[in-house]
C-alpha positions as a printed Julia matrix, in Angstrom:
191×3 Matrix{Float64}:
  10.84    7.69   18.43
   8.55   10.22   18.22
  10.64   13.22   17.7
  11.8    11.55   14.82
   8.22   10.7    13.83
   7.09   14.84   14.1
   7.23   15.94   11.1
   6.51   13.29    8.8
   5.57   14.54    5.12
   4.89   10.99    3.39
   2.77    7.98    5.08
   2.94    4.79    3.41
   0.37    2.25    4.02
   1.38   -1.19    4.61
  -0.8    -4.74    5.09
  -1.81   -8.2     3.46
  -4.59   -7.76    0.99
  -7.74   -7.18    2.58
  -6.48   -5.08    5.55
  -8.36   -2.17    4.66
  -5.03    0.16    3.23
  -7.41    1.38    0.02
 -10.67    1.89    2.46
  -8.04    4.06    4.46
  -6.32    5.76    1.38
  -9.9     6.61   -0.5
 -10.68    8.15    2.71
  -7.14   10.46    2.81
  -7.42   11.24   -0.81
 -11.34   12.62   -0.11
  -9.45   14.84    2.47
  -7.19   16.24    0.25
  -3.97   14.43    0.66
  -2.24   13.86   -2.23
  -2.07    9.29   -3.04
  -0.94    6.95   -4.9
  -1.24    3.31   -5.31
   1.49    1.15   -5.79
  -0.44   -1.76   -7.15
  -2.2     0.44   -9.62
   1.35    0.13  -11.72
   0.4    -3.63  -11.91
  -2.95   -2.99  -12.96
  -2.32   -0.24  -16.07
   0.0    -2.46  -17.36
  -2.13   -5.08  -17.65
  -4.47   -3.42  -19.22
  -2.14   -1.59  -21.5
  -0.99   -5.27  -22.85
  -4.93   -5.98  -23.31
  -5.11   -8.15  -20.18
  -7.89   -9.58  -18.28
  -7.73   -7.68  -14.99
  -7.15  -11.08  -12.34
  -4.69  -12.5    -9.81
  -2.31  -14.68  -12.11
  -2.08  -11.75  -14.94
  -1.3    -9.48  -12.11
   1.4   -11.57  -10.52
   3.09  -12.03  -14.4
   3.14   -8.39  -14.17
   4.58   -8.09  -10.68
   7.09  -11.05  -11.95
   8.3    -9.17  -14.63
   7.93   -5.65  -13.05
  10.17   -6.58  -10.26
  12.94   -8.89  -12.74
  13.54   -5.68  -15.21
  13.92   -3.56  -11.59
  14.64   -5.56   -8.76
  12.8    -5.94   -5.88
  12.31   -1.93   -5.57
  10.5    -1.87   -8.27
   7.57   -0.17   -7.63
   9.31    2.69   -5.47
  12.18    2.84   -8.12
   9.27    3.41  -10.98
   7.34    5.42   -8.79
   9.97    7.65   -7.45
   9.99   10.78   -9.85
   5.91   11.13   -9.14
   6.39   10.76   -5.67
   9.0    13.49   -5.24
   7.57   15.99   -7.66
   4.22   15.38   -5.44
   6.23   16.51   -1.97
   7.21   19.73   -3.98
   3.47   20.52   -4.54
   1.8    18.81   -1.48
   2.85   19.24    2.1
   1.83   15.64    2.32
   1.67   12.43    0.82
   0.1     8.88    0.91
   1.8     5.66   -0.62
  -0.92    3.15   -0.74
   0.09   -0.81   -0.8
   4.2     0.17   -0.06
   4.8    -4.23   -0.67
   8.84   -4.71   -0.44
  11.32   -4.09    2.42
  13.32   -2.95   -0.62
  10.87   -0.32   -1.56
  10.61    0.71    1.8
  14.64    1.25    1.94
  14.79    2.88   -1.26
  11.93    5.27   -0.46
  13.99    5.63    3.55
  17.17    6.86    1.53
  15.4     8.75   -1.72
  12.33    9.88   -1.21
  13.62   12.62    0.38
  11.38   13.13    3.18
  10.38   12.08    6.8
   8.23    8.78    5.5
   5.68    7.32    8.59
   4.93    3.59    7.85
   1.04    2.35    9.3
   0.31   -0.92    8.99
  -3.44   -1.52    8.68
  -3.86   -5.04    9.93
  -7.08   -7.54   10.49
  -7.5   -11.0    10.99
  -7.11  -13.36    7.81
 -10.5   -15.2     7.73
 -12.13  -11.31    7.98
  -9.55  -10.07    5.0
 -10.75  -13.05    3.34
 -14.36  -12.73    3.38
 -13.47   -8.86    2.36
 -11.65  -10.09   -0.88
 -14.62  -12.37   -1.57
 -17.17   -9.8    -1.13
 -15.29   -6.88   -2.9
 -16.74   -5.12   -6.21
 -13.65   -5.03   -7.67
 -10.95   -8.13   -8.44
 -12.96  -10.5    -5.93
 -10.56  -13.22   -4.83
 -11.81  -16.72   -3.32
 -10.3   -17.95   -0.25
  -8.07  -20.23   -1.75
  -6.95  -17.13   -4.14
  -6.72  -15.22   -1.24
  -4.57  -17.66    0.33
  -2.23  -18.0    -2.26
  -1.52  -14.3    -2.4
  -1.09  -13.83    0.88
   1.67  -16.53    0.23
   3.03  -15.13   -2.83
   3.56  -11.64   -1.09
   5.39  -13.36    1.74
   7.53  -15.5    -0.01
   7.8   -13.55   -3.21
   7.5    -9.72   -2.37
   8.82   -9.17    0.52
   5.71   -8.19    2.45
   6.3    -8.76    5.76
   9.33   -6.63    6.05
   7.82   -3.06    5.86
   4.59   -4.73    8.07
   7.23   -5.56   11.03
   8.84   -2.25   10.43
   5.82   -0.49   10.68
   5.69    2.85   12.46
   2.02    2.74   13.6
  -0.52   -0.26   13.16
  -4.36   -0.11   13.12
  -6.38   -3.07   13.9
  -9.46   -3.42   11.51
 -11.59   -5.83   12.52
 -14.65   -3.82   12.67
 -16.83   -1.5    11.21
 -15.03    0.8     8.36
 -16.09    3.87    9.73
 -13.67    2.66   13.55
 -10.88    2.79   11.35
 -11.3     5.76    9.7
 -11.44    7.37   13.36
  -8.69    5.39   14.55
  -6.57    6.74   11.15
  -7.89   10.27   11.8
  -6.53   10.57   15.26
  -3.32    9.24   14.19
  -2.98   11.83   11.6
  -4.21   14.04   14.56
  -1.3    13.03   16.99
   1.46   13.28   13.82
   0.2    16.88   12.95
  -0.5    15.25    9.72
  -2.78   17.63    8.22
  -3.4    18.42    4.1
């Protein structure tokens, strides 16, 4: 596995809300690597519709998002960006990859060696995260119904199990930045 794992030029991160994949792809993007955000799709299009920014106007979004495209949606919309990015950047970040079906179309299209890391942490710690975050705070029983709606619904847990790599957060941000940094360190995953 890890000769096939040498050279990888895109790293998607992968984990249930709260894990700590944005903490760990702020932290890439400050280091130069080029990112982007699945679930940011959701977001701009609710707010290009006018929108409250929340959990239900999100998941119409998603809904609709992933009817009009199937469950690849947000690789399938996102594709173009990503592959122009891998002609200007040795490297990329895919933060939030959410469907196995994503995760196959991006395997067969993307057109380069793609590393998956699962950032994981336990679910009463993700859930006091969501609570306590600036932005989109989600109560526990919001919290709990996303993590079901991305099980049931989104596929989630596919590209989690299929993960390449996982990172246990369950401490301080700044241990998982390390932890992240010498993985990139032991992939010759450099900017």
């Amino acid at each position: 596995m890890a000769g096939e794992l040498a050279e990888p030029r895109a790293l998607a991160l992968v984990g249930m809300p709260g894990a700590g994949k944005t903490v760990c792809a702020r932290h890439l993007q400050r280091r130069g690597f080029f990112t982007l955000r699945f679930g940011a799709l959701v977001v701009d299009e609710v707010r290009r519709r006018g929108w409250e920014v929340n959990p239900a106007n999100e998941s119409i979004v998603r809904e609709e998002m992933r009817q009009r495209h199937g469950m690849a949606a947000m690789a399938l919309i996102s594709l173009p960006t990503l592959q122009a990015a891998l002609r200007r950047h040795q490297r990329i970040v895919i933060d939030g990859l959410y469907s196995f079906s994503e995760y196959k179309l991006l395997a067969e299209r993307l057109g380069a060696p793609l590393v998956l890391v699962a950032i994981a942490a336990p679910r009463q710690l993700r859930y006091q995260r969501l609570a306590s975050r600036a932005e989109r705070p989600l109560s526990a029983a919001e919290a709990r119904e996303r993590d079901i709606q991305e099980i049931e619904k989104l596929e989630k847990g596919g590209p989690i199990a299929m993960a390449d790599y996982t990172l246990l957060n369950d401490q301080k941000p700044a241990e998982l930045l390390q932890r992240l940094n010498e993985l990139l360190r032991s992939l010759s995953f450099a900017p």
